[in-house]
Amino acid sequence: MTHDAIAVIDFGGQYAHLIATKVRRLHVLAEIRQPDDPIERFAAYKGIILSGSPSLSSHGEDSDYTRAIYDLDTPILGFCFGHQEIAKHYGGTVVHGGREWGPADLHLRGESPVFQGLAPVERVWMSHFDSVTSVGPDFDEIGFTSLGDGGQPHRFAAIASERLRRYGFQFHPEVDDTVHGDEMIGNFVLGICGCRPSWTMEQYIAEEMERVRRQVGDQSVFLLASGGVDSTVAARLLGEALGPDRLHLLHVDNGLMRKDESRDVLQTFREFGLDRNLHFVDASEDFLEALRGVVEPEQKRKIIGNTFISVFEREARTLGIAHHLLGQGTIYPDTIETGGTKRADTIKTHHNRVPIIEEMIAQGRVVEPLAELYKVEVRELGEKMGLAHDLVWRHPFPGPGLGVRLLCGTGAAFTEGLDGIEPEATAVGAAYGLAAQVLPIKSVGVKADLRSYEHPVLVSGDAPWARLLEMAARLFKQVPGINRAIWNLADAAPRAVRPLAATVTRDRLDLLREADHLVMEGLRRHGIYGEIWQCPTVLVPLEVDGRGREYVIIRPIHSERAMTATPAALPARLLGELREQILALSGVSGLALDITTKPPGTIEWE
Ligand code: XMP
């Protein structure tokens, strides 16, 4: 069956993917297109949505994209930058200025079908520097935002030409903060474009199985099965599509797994009847050898990805599996974050997107039945295919495993510029009755869609959870060069914190495994595992007041799609238990809870 579909033009950042998700939630297929895709690629869509852009501007020089879309008879809706481009194309003006940031009240005018069913005033989310100040003859203003305090209204916050079926919103309906954003997108997709909501998970499963059969032909698939949600769901789908004889599963113990994880994974595959061709290899020595002496996080990721492939090919030869394709549980964000679209920066290299795999993909040697889906859709698919709830709702675990959570370093302290920011950080902490210290290390974060390495701040003292989060937000806003705040669970504020030289070793991994195990057990014991989206435990090579070599950080978060995250509060009793258990582990120098939102921090450390 062919589905009615919407093209989302990706002008950068993460916006386009959020828009695509919202459209798919309406059961309409959405596909991301690049701005310079040839016009023929847009012909079959029932509607086109232009995303916002963190880097492009509509005032001044013209941006380069396939403007022939405006000659199509297809309805077009633009957000933010997309809105300004539509206004400009049809004779309006865009100026630099009129900035709005955060929530705004949108006052509706007229009876546009794109706002059907909405209240006269709607809460929307703004984030722009440029503004539309006039529109061409075909267009009407269908909404303006109030400035509050009796100020002038912001004109042209929403515009439309009903005759041309062109619409523009200055705000972002795709973010949850625009209260009825889903309804607005629904009015466009289902109403104005007339898309039939036929894209259901059942349909997707049937079509994907068919596609897999066509791609694989009479060959077999050899799937790298980590035991995580994605690769397990992929195994299930491939098994159904090809039959158990033509699916080989390889579970690799890369030495970066959690405690007893390989044992549990093999057990799970047996329970699901996926063990006909289940192979296991303990390749931990290969991985540890390849990682020996390496410190830089992106280099670690690439080495892990490459080692997976060399182990995989060696095993295929040993097992005599010829004419196979490589199966992977890659999901949509993996591709995006590796810089898989032209305008997205490389946030991080996923193990399943290293260059050697890109080459195999180009040769048609890789099968990825989930490559179009987001995590939430993969879980839905897994449940539809009969996988157990507990398995489908396991916390996500990164492909490179504990490799990203075991921080390494040369022992050098990052002190440059610290003198400048330390007093500011201390002052913010003091305003909340807390001691704030900027740590002489750097960890990864993400700001304005770009990857950044900046300092964490260690906060010691007692304060209610909401005050801690408020203080952290103030630190990120006021103090430059800070991307994380961690709350000291161990003791009073340390006097001396010293980074140590450390690389990936089995001993360090064993310690991390133990600490992570205690945290996971604790979450389960207190019945809150399911409430928390993910909870990495991280090891940082830091000596504190002359004691220990490894600082432990726990990072519980709430999230929906991992694009953003908020820190999750843990019960005081659980924190007390973890404090006792983890500080008793040999070599541990301290313990803290990460209280950072994403952005500016990422979920993982690295
Ligand atoms: P960050 O740290 O960027 O993580 O906020 C977002 C989500 O992605 C997961 N993650 C990975 N998953 N392979 C994966 O399959 C990877 O290389 C990888 N790196 C990070 C991370 O655990 C979080 O859920």
XYZ file of C-alpha atoms and ligand atoms in Angstrom:
630
model
C 0.000 0.000 0.000
C 1.291 3.472 -0.697
C 0.582 6.045 1.943
C -0.265 9.694 1.742
C 2.894 11.420 2.876
C 4.242 14.772 3.992
C 7.721 16.075 3.142
C 9.496 17.911 5.940
C 12.325 20.060 4.616
C 15.213 20.017 7.046
C 16.744 23.470 7.311
C 18.931 22.336 10.196
C 19.087 21.438 13.827
C 16.802 18.896 15.371
C 13.496 20.599 14.502
C 12.679 18.655 11.346
C 12.743 15.325 13.138
C 10.407 16.507 15.817
C 7.987 17.716 13.144
C 8.199 14.334 11.387
C 7.406 12.560 14.677
C 4.367 14.749 15.263
C 3.058 14.005 11.760
C 3.592 10.267 12.220
C 1.691 10.398 15.496
C -1.267 11.398 13.287
C -0.691 8.125 11.376
C 0.561 9.938 8.322
C 3.963 9.080 6.885
C 6.447 11.975 7.099
C 9.783 11.942 5.319
C 12.686 14.310 5.789
C 13.925 15.986 2.611
C 16.992 18.136 2.091
C 16.556 21.766 0.969
C 18.433 21.172 -2.277
C 16.700 17.933 -3.255
C 15.589 18.140 -6.894
C 12.002 19.216 -7.420
C 10.991 15.769 -8.725
C 11.511 14.388 -5.226
C 8.708 16.595 -3.909
C 6.127 15.720 -6.531
C 4.428 12.814 -4.766
C 3.767 14.485 -1.417
C 0.371 15.707 -0.293
C 1.945 18.532 1.694
C 5.280 20.168 2.456
C 6.434 21.548 5.805
C 9.431 23.890 6.011
C 11.291 23.560 9.314
C 12.937 26.309 11.303
C 16.678 26.819 11.187
C 19.207 27.646 13.892
C 21.683 29.083 11.383
C 19.855 30.488 8.358
C 18.256 33.894 8.222
C 15.552 35.229 5.910
C 16.563 38.853 6.105
C 19.548 39.821 3.965
C 20.955 37.327 1.492
C 18.725 34.667 -0.026
C 19.276 31.120 1.183
C 19.806 28.405 -1.336
C 17.048 25.780 -1.644
C 14.705 24.338 -4.228
C 12.318 27.265 -4.649
C 10.432 25.436 -7.383
C 8.365 23.923 -4.545
C 6.393 27.178 -4.600
C 5.313 26.372 -8.192
C 3.707 23.114 -7.040
C 0.014 22.970 -6.306
C 0.865 21.249 -3.003
C -0.052 22.957 0.315
C 2.975 24.378 2.138
C 3.331 25.250 5.830
C 6.442 26.936 7.242
C 7.625 27.367 10.835
C 9.916 30.185 11.994
C 12.576 30.420 9.242
C 10.147 28.538 6.957
C 7.416 31.069 7.778
C 9.691 33.979 6.930
C 10.729 32.373 3.651
C 7.098 31.954 2.588
C 6.313 35.575 3.489
C 9.332 36.797 1.560
C 8.735 34.633 -1.500
C 5.248 36.054 -1.943
C 6.238 39.722 -1.610
C 6.427 40.279 2.161
C 9.313 41.751 4.150
C 11.498 40.241 6.847
C 13.661 42.360 9.136
C 16.269 41.582 11.729
C 14.617 42.333 15.082
C 11.403 41.829 16.983
C 12.974 38.983 18.923
C 10.649 36.803 21.016
C 11.805 34.013 23.275
C 9.677 31.514 25.173
C 5.922 31.464 25.697
C 3.639 33.966 23.949
C -0.108 34.439 23.516
C -1.233 34.049 19.939
C -4.404 36.033 19.125
C -6.214 34.433 16.207
C -7.797 36.484 13.417
C -10.311 35.300 10.844
C -11.412 31.726 10.310
C -8.427 29.934 8.791
C -8.879 26.135 8.596
C -5.354 25.739 9.960
C -6.649 27.031 13.326
C -9.957 25.208 13.240
C -11.266 24.220 16.663
C -8.883 26.455 18.616
C -9.565 29.173 21.181
C -9.317 32.897 20.280
C -6.039 33.067 22.219
C -3.548 30.194 22.172
C -0.310 29.669 24.125
C 2.582 29.177 21.672
C 6.392 28.889 21.862
C 8.638 31.467 20.208
C 12.341 31.453 19.477
C 13.319 33.987 16.804
C 15.498 36.988 16.023
C 14.037 37.955 12.610
C 10.405 38.951 12.031
C 7.912 39.331 9.204
C 6.780 42.981 8.992
C 4.539 42.876 5.918
C 2.943 40.300 3.634
C 2.252 40.188 -0.098
C -1.159 40.811 -1.680
C -2.368 37.202 -1.512
C -1.735 36.887 2.206
C -3.598 37.694 5.415
C -2.461 37.953 8.974
C -4.273 35.153 10.824
C -2.568 35.648 14.193
C -0.462 38.128 16.153
C 1.221 37.810 19.532
C 0.741 40.179 22.395
C 3.710 41.817 23.967
C 2.055 42.218 27.376
C 2.177 45.325 29.573
C 0.267 47.341 26.987
C 3.094 47.154 24.417
C 2.621 46.938 20.674
C 1.485 43.579 19.293
C 3.915 41.488 17.246
C 2.271 41.375 13.847
C 2.210 38.485 11.393
C 2.907 35.712 13.919
C 0.742 33.540 11.642
C -0.043 34.219 7.988
C -2.041 32.462 5.283
C -3.080 32.550 1.687
C -6.113 30.280 1.552
C -6.186 30.604 -2.259
C -2.592 29.381 -2.668
C -2.784 27.068 0.344
C 0.368 28.570 1.868
C 0.665 29.014 5.662
C 3.361 30.333 7.955
C 3.778 30.286 11.755
C 6.460 32.365 13.428
C 6.212 30.048 16.454
C 7.075 26.355 16.785
C 3.943 24.162 16.903
C 6.127 21.032 17.035
C 7.352 21.668 20.587
C 5.173 20.560 23.481
C 5.154 24.096 24.909
C 2.823 25.190 22.096
C -0.213 23.848 23.884
C -2.327 22.989 20.819
C 0.541 22.539 18.377
C -0.535 18.971 17.569
C -4.004 20.211 16.613
C -2.514 22.880 14.329
C -0.295 20.323 12.574
C -3.317 17.989 12.384
C -5.445 20.705 10.766
C -2.805 21.126 8.071
C -1.943 17.471 7.464
C -5.374 15.849 7.737
C -7.559 18.831 6.800
C -5.820 21.106 4.314
C -3.614 18.410 2.711
C -6.334 15.770 3.035
C -3.914 12.999 4.059
C -5.520 9.675 4.947
C -4.210 8.435 8.314
C -3.097 5.037 7.038
C 0.428 4.816 8.436
C -0.071 2.435 11.349
C 2.413 0.191 13.078
C 0.694 -2.929 11.694
C 1.092 -1.548 8.186
C 4.678 -0.640 8.866
C 5.476 -4.156 10.085
C 3.909 -5.789 7.043
C 5.625 -3.444 4.608
C 8.985 -3.612 6.303
C 8.918 -7.432 6.303
C 8.195 -7.337 2.597
C 11.009 -4.858 1.987
C 13.447 -7.004 4.000
C 12.519 -10.122 1.979
C 13.139 -8.244 -1.263
C 16.470 -6.821 -0.104
C 17.806 -10.074 1.332
C 16.709 -12.309 -1.549
C 18.021 -15.814 -0.911
C 20.873 -14.702 1.336
C 20.865 -14.739 5.126
C 21.212 -11.977 7.712
C 23.779 -11.897 10.454
C 22.580 -9.521 13.146
C 24.645 -7.954 15.870
C 22.354 -8.419 18.864
C 23.379 -6.475 21.949
C 20.234 -7.395 23.862
C 19.094 -3.770 23.891
C 15.601 -2.781 22.846
C 16.498 -1.865 19.262
C 18.482 -4.927 18.243
C 16.037 -7.277 19.982
C 13.059 -5.776 18.162
C 15.054 -5.905 14.907
C 15.819 -9.589 15.556
C 12.164 -10.302 16.086
C 11.122 -8.579 12.880
C 13.878 -10.191 10.790
C 13.087 -13.594 12.298
C 9.438 -13.245 11.272
C 10.319 -11.948 7.827
C 12.987 -14.489 6.900
C 12.297 -17.455 9.129
C 14.663 -18.579 11.880
C 16.991 -20.502 9.563
C 18.078 -17.457 7.660
C 18.702 -15.270 10.677
C 21.955 -15.608 12.574
C 22.382 -13.637 15.776
C 25.765 -12.713 17.109
C 26.012 -11.485 20.651
C 29.406 -9.987 21.337
C 30.660 -9.503 24.850
C 32.757 -6.428 24.137
C 33.883 -6.106 27.738
C 31.801 -2.919 27.948
C 28.567 -4.635 29.003
C 26.818 -4.327 32.342
C 27.259 -6.866 35.100
C 26.078 -10.336 33.983
C 24.491 -8.762 30.934
C 25.684 -11.254 28.312
C 24.342 -14.138 30.377
C 20.935 -12.436 30.669
C 20.793 -11.512 26.989
C 21.444 -15.072 25.844
C 18.757 -16.267 28.222
C 16.245 -13.767 26.818
C 16.915 -14.799 23.224
C 16.371 -18.429 24.203
C 13.061 -17.539 25.836
C 11.921 -15.869 22.611
C 12.832 -18.839 20.488
C 15.485 -16.829 18.663
C 18.249 -19.255 19.586
C 18.271 -21.505 16.524
C 21.334 -19.678 15.166
C 22.452 -17.793 18.226
C 26.190 -17.303 18.487
C 28.150 -15.817 21.314
C 31.704 -14.577 21.401
C 33.670 -13.125 24.276
C 35.680 -10.507 22.401
C 36.444 -8.369 25.413
C 40.193 -8.785 24.869
C 39.890 -7.501 21.275
C 38.055 -4.393 22.423
C 40.274 -3.671 25.405
C 43.365 -4.142 23.276
C 42.030 -1.775 20.606
C 41.129 0.815 23.250
C 44.426 0.584 25.090
C 45.795 4.033 25.911
C 42.984 5.895 24.142
C 41.494 8.899 25.932
C 39.543 10.994 23.413
C 35.801 10.092 23.457
C 35.075 10.279 19.725
C 38.156 8.154 19.029
C 36.887 5.572 21.546
C 33.532 5.471 19.768
C 35.135 4.929 16.371
C 37.429 2.177 17.672
C 34.480 0.378 19.266
C 32.463 0.598 16.025
C 35.362 -0.719 13.930
C 36.147 -3.530 16.366
C 32.527 -4.690 16.210
C 32.923 -5.113 12.466
C 36.254 -6.931 12.591
C 34.927 -9.318 15.279
C 31.761 -9.809 13.250
C 33.644 -10.650 10.062
C 35.980 -13.002 11.882
C 33.035 -14.825 13.442
C 31.209 -15.051 10.105
C 34.300 -16.701 8.617
C 34.744 -19.030 11.596
C 31.102 -20.092 11.446
C 31.227 -20.466 7.673
C 28.313 -18.069 7.129
C 28.741 -16.996 3.528
C 26.550 -14.616 1.483
C 25.181 -12.791 4.440
C 24.082 -9.241 4.956
C 24.890 -7.343 8.144
C 21.772 -6.739 10.254
C 21.625 -3.779 12.648
C 19.041 -2.310 14.982
C 19.870 1.252 13.908
C 17.110 3.742 14.658
C 16.488 7.146 13.148
C 18.303 9.367 15.670
C 21.491 7.272 15.311
C 21.803 8.474 11.721
C 20.855 12.043 12.496
C 23.282 12.434 15.368
C 26.204 11.080 13.358
C 25.682 14.053 11.035
C 23.710 11.856 8.648
C 21.901 14.814 7.150
C 23.800 17.600 5.498
C 22.993 20.330 7.959
C 23.130 18.412 11.214
C 26.395 18.658 13.099
C 28.020 15.419 14.279
C 26.676 15.269 17.826
C 28.420 11.926 18.302
C 29.458 8.997 16.141
C 27.217 6.000 16.766
C 28.895 2.621 16.671
C 26.609 1.574 13.823
C 27.558 4.568 11.666
C 31.357 4.380 11.445
C 32.810 4.856 7.906
C 33.315 1.134 7.236
C 29.591 0.556 7.845
C 28.672 3.545 5.688
C 30.629 1.841 2.894
C 28.774 -1.439 3.427
C 25.463 0.464 3.343
C 26.438 2.018 0.013
C 27.081 -1.510 -1.291
C 23.637 -2.653 -0.134
C 25.148 -5.049 2.412
C 23.313 -3.760 5.514
C 19.727 -4.482 6.601
C 18.226 -2.049 9.092
C 14.495 -2.639 9.570
C 14.125 0.134 12.196
C 16.159 2.855 10.503
C 13.076 5.030 9.972
C 11.786 4.822 13.538
C 12.210 6.674 16.794
C 12.635 4.851 20.108
C 8.996 5.285 21.092
C 7.926 3.742 17.767
C 10.387 0.861 18.163
C 8.842 0.104 21.546
C 5.360 0.193 20.083
C 6.479 -2.172 17.324
C 8.139 -4.508 19.842
C 4.941 -4.758 21.871
C 2.884 -5.319 18.721
C 5.224 -8.193 17.824
C 4.700 -9.803 21.202
C 7.894 -8.966 23.044
C 7.547 -8.773 26.820
C 6.734 -5.387 28.319
C 9.787 -5.439 30.602
C 12.096 -6.054 27.703
C 10.582 -3.387 25.495
C 10.679 -0.826 28.293
C 14.247 -1.513 29.398
C 16.265 1.665 29.762
C 18.141 2.487 26.565
C 21.786 1.442 26.716
C 24.256 2.966 24.243
C 25.820 0.682 21.620
C 29.370 1.441 22.800
C 28.156 0.480 26.276
C 30.139 1.442 29.341
C 32.823 2.645 26.917
C 31.101 6.042 26.881
C 30.492 6.107 30.645
C 34.056 5.324 31.658
C 35.735 8.702 31.365
C 39.418 8.756 30.547
C 42.039 11.472 30.852
C 45.709 12.325 30.612
C 45.858 13.619 34.181
C 46.173 17.216 32.985
C 43.808 19.627 34.689
C 41.732 21.945 32.497
C 42.374 25.158 34.402
C 42.484 27.720 31.611
C 39.970 30.457 32.260
C 38.809 28.884 35.539
C 39.919 31.894 37.609
C 37.513 34.025 35.608
C 34.400 31.908 36.109
C 34.991 30.436 39.563
C 33.914 33.573 41.516
C 30.717 33.829 39.433
C 29.847 30.169 40.042
C 30.594 30.513 43.763
C 28.313 33.553 43.953
C 25.407 31.719 42.284
C 25.821 28.779 44.693
C 26.046 31.095 47.714
C 22.752 32.750 46.753
C 21.151 29.332 47.423
C 23.219 28.559 50.525
C 25.349 26.031 48.591
C 29.064 25.682 47.931
C 29.727 25.623 44.158
C 33.131 24.579 42.774
C 34.044 24.495 39.087
C 35.807 21.168 38.422
C 39.060 21.169 36.415
C 37.684 18.618 33.920
C 35.502 18.855 30.815
C 32.586 16.760 29.692
C 30.445 16.708 26.601
C 27.290 18.771 26.236
C 25.134 20.134 23.483
C 24.270 23.790 22.930
C 22.259 25.219 20.034
C 22.540 21.822 18.327
C 26.321 21.784 18.520
C 28.530 19.541 20.581
C 30.573 21.314 23.254
C 33.085 20.336 25.927
C 32.772 22.429 29.077
C 33.206 22.316 32.846
C 30.932 20.678 35.407
C 30.224 22.464 38.692
C 30.160 20.450 41.926
C 27.555 21.726 44.364
C 27.746 20.785 48.061
C 25.185 21.397 50.785
C 21.513 20.814 51.332
C 18.592 22.335 49.476
C 15.169 21.155 48.309
C 15.184 19.517 44.847
C 13.397 22.409 43.112
C 15.921 24.892 44.511
C 18.825 22.722 43.331
C 17.412 22.673 39.805
C 16.759 26.400 39.896
C 20.327 27.038 40.991
C 21.665 24.789 38.210
C 19.594 26.670 35.619
C 21.010 29.949 36.909
C 24.557 28.631 36.669
C 24.060 27.654 33.011
C 22.527 30.997 32.215
C 24.963 33.254 34.028
C 28.333 31.542 34.039
C 30.087 30.936 30.713
C 31.889 27.654 30.075
C 29.627 25.529 32.311
C 27.533 22.681 30.940
C 26.751 20.555 33.987
C 25.963 20.739 37.679
C 26.396 17.763 39.992
C 25.205 17.528 43.571
C 27.677 16.138 46.108
C 26.191 13.089 47.862
C 29.343 12.181 49.729
C 30.442 14.783 52.177
C 31.217 18.413 52.717
C 32.708 20.397 49.825
C 36.113 18.893 48.970
C 39.228 21.042 49.390
C 41.237 19.490 46.551
C 40.069 17.701 43.429
C 42.761 16.323 41.122
C 42.227 14.723 37.691
C 44.235 11.519 37.241
C 45.554 9.788 34.141
C 43.265 6.893 33.229
C 42.332 4.822 30.201
C 39.947 1.940 29.537
C 40.971 -1.046 31.642
C 39.164 -4.142 32.824
C 39.592 -3.150 36.474
C 38.003 0.243 35.952
C 35.184 -1.332 33.958
C 34.577 -3.872 36.730
C 34.267 -1.066 39.268
C 31.839 0.815 37.005
C 29.847 -2.399 36.476
C 29.538 -2.819 40.229
C 28.422 0.778 40.838
C 25.949 0.617 37.926
C 24.573 -2.664 39.256
C 23.940 -1.089 42.672
C 22.100 1.823 41.048
C 19.930 -0.405 38.829
C 19.127 -2.690 41.755
C 18.226 0.351 43.849
C 15.840 1.723 41.229
C 14.106 -1.658 41.006
C 13.992 -2.159 44.774
C 12.283 1.202 45.202
C 9.879 0.460 42.334
C 10.934 3.471 40.256
C 12.844 1.812 37.398
C 9.865 2.274 35.060
C 9.345 5.929 35.954
C 12.837 6.858 34.898
C 13.776 7.022 31.232
C 17.436 6.219 31.689
C 20.019 6.350 34.464
C 23.652 6.185 33.410
C 26.301 5.702 36.089
C 29.591 7.344 35.199
C 33.161 6.904 36.417
C 35.488 9.926 36.318
C 39.197 9.570 37.191
C 39.347 12.133 40.020
C 41.127 12.055 43.322
C 39.323 13.928 46.087
C 41.211 15.304 49.102
C 43.973 12.783 48.461
C 41.590 9.795 48.524
C 40.518 7.313 45.880
C 40.937 7.283 42.108
C 37.386 7.151 40.764
C 34.542 9.597 41.220
C 31.069 8.135 40.626
C 28.212 10.163 39.136
C 24.615 8.966 38.859
C 22.494 10.533 36.106
C 18.771 9.694 36.413
C 16.649 11.518 33.849
C 13.132 11.918 32.530
C 12.832 12.193 28.777
C 10.583 11.328 25.874
C 12.859 11.101 22.881
C 16.293 11.692 24.409
C 16.513 14.942 22.441
C 15.897 16.819 25.682
C 15.994 15.601 29.276
C 15.308 16.774 32.811
C 17.018 15.401 35.925
C 14.878 12.931 37.906
C 14.641 13.171 41.697
C 15.466 9.949 43.569
C 13.913 9.143 46.967
C 16.095 10.302 49.873
C 16.216 6.764 51.265
C 17.541 5.362 48.008
C 20.167 8.107 47.865
C 21.232 7.202 51.396
C 21.549 3.515 50.506
C 23.530 4.233 47.348
C 25.803 6.579 49.234
C 26.670 3.863 51.694
C 27.081 1.104 49.100
C 29.001 3.006 46.452
C 31.373 4.884 48.757
C 32.285 1.508 50.271
C 33.587 0.243 46.905
C 37.351 0.115 46.808
C 38.958 3.109 45.079
C 35.882 5.325 44.983
C 36.722 8.935 45.841
C 33.261 10.463 45.903
C 29.677 10.319 44.700
C 27.412 12.897 43.079
C 24.016 13.126 41.416
C 23.833 14.888 38.059
C 21.238 17.694 38.187
C 21.710 18.944 34.625
C 19.021 19.386 31.993
C 19.706 18.547 28.313
C 20.604 21.020 26.923
C 23.146 22.202 28.035
C 24.377 18.751 29.155
C 23.886 15.532 27.201
C 22.431 12.398 28.803
C 25.703 10.494 28.639
C 28.973 11.936 29.925
C 31.928 10.782 27.706
P 23.071 11.939 24.662
O 24.215 11.565 25.537
O 23.529 12.445 23.325
O 22.272 10.596 24.412
O 22.132 12.910 25.309
C 21.002 10.496 23.848
C 20.590 9.038 23.864
O 21.389 8.275 22.957
C 21.987 7.174 23.637
N 23.286 6.933 23.002
C 23.535 5.949 22.126
N 22.775 4.937 21.679
N 24.556 4.150 20.349
C 23.297 4.033 20.815
O 22.631 3.071 20.424
C 25.399 5.144 20.738
O 26.522 5.237 20.300
C 24.849 6.076 21.694
N 25.379 7.142 22.318
C 24.392 7.640 23.131
C 22.087 7.642 25.056
O 22.227 6.536 25.936
C 20.779 8.384 25.217
O 19.701 7.501 25.416
